[in-house]
């Protein structure tokens, strides 16, 4: 018998109907042994997530305002689900205690975590599986930093004692017993941590989309889902702006060599996207896997005659940025030119200082700033073996009348990054997508 860890996002647990789908999914495969729920999410467009309601309760309580009306919405959501499922579970005494505790805490983590906590208890009762409180098995140190090894040992030990269990996502506990949360969307991280500790064969991440899309659906109408993706490609895509999995969630499973499967709770028959260290052994190799991008970058172009023979020039330029605490994204260079790509927000206060310091330390012939640039990464492990990928990409951009301001292709050939004017961003993504799909 294998082990699968299934994490369900907030939209998969937004009401009793969704809970039923979750139970059907879990019971249809006995390998699905550990489940990590988020808090109930939105049921309709303008609905509020339970986590958002809880953060609001905390804010109201700590600005001297009444939060009982807000908290009663939390109670209604949670007790409503339990009663719609016909459960014999009285959450009210604990909910009332939670309401009081929110006012006593000096940070919002406890309040925020209660969505996952109560959702986990409801799900455990519905499945008739044991409930393991994450505060006892997911550990943060005294400074509030997640402690991966302690957690892994403790959690592995606890899971060994349970064939099936529900472990709520998003939070853990500090040595003092105080509750601490991950950043928003952090149930993905808990899911990956549990998968690692369980020695799972597969980490399933159930959401409301049928996998990772090849491009942003706000730009491309109904983009194709990626059937198989490597962790390296996922990292490139999410770094470049694709909203897929919580960044930190990739690491525990990737490190442990556990594949991740992104699935759709509303379409459980769809295989979703499989993410693993190696490409699909039997699958056909697509040239490109996906496209992602961001706006708001600045190109700092530095020119100096004979730059290439001047030892330490690049180091001095980057030293200026480092001293000012600015990190750079890309570094395409020419013979006598160097271009440093930096996010606009990093530059805000330092523009003149960068110019002064580079002039002082590097004596360039010119420094030019071009802001409002968008970066687009076309990612695909298949590019290494296919001739003509770059030519297709640039021809598509030229045909769409888009001027390319910068090109960066790492030697790994896992991606080609182009910089275009911010106003051309959407058209460029679309030109590339339709060239390859
Ligand atoms: N409920 C938390 C949030 O809304 C964590 C999660 O859903 O992953 O951010």
mmCIF file of C-alpha atoms in Angstrom, residues 298-304 337-342 347 351 354-355 358-359 364-371 373 405:
data_model
loop_
_atom_site.group_PDB
_atom_site.id
_atom_site.type_symbol
_atom_site.label_atom_id
_atom_site.label_comp_id
_atom_site.label_asym_id
_atom_site.label_seq_id
_atom_site.Cartn_x
_atom_site.Cartn_y
_atom_site.Cartn_z
ATOM 1 C CA UNK A 298 14.259 48.750 -14.969
ATOM 2 C CA UNK A 299 17.186 48.078 -17.252
ATOM 3 C CA UNK A 300 20.311 49.818 -16.055
ATOM 4 C CA UNK A 301 22.573 49.929 -19.108
ATOM 5 C CA UNK A 302 26.205 50.761 -18.503
ATOM 6 C CA UNK A 303 28.671 51.397 -21.294
ATOM 7 C CA UNK A 304 32.403 51.797 -21.196
ATOM 8 C CA UNK A 337 28.111 47.027 -22.246
ATOM 9 C CA UNK A 338 26.555 45.601 -19.190
ATOM 10 C CA UNK A 339 22.866 45.580 -18.422
ATOM 11 C CA UNK A 340 21.543 45.009 -14.934
ATOM 12 C CA UNK A 341 17.857 44.214 -14.646
ATOM 13 C CA UNK A 342 16.304 45.330 -11.375
ATOM 14 C CA UNK A 347 15.153 51.180 -7.066
ATOM 15 C CA UNK A 351 18.250 55.866 -8.326
ATOM 16 C CA UNK A 354 23.336 54.269 -7.882
ATOM 17 C CA UNK A 355 24.376 56.680 -10.632
ATOM 18 C CA UNK A 358 28.783 53.726 -10.242
ATOM 19 C CA UNK A 359 30.289 56.898 -11.712
ATOM 20 C CA UNK A 364 31.628 54.444 -17.205
ATOM 21 C CA UNK A 365 31.063 56.358 -20.458
ATOM 22 C CA UNK A 366 27.329 56.300 -19.888
ATOM 23 C CA UNK A 367 24.603 54.956 -17.599
ATOM 24 C CA UNK A 368 21.052 54.786 -18.825
ATOM 25 C CA UNK A 369 17.875 53.790 -16.980
ATOM 26 C CA UNK A 370 14.884 52.337 -18.847
ATOM 27 C CA UNK A 371 11.898 51.724 -16.614
ATOM 28 C CA UNK A 373 9.993 47.025 -18.842
ATOM 29 C CA UNK A 405 14.522 45.387 -25.421
#
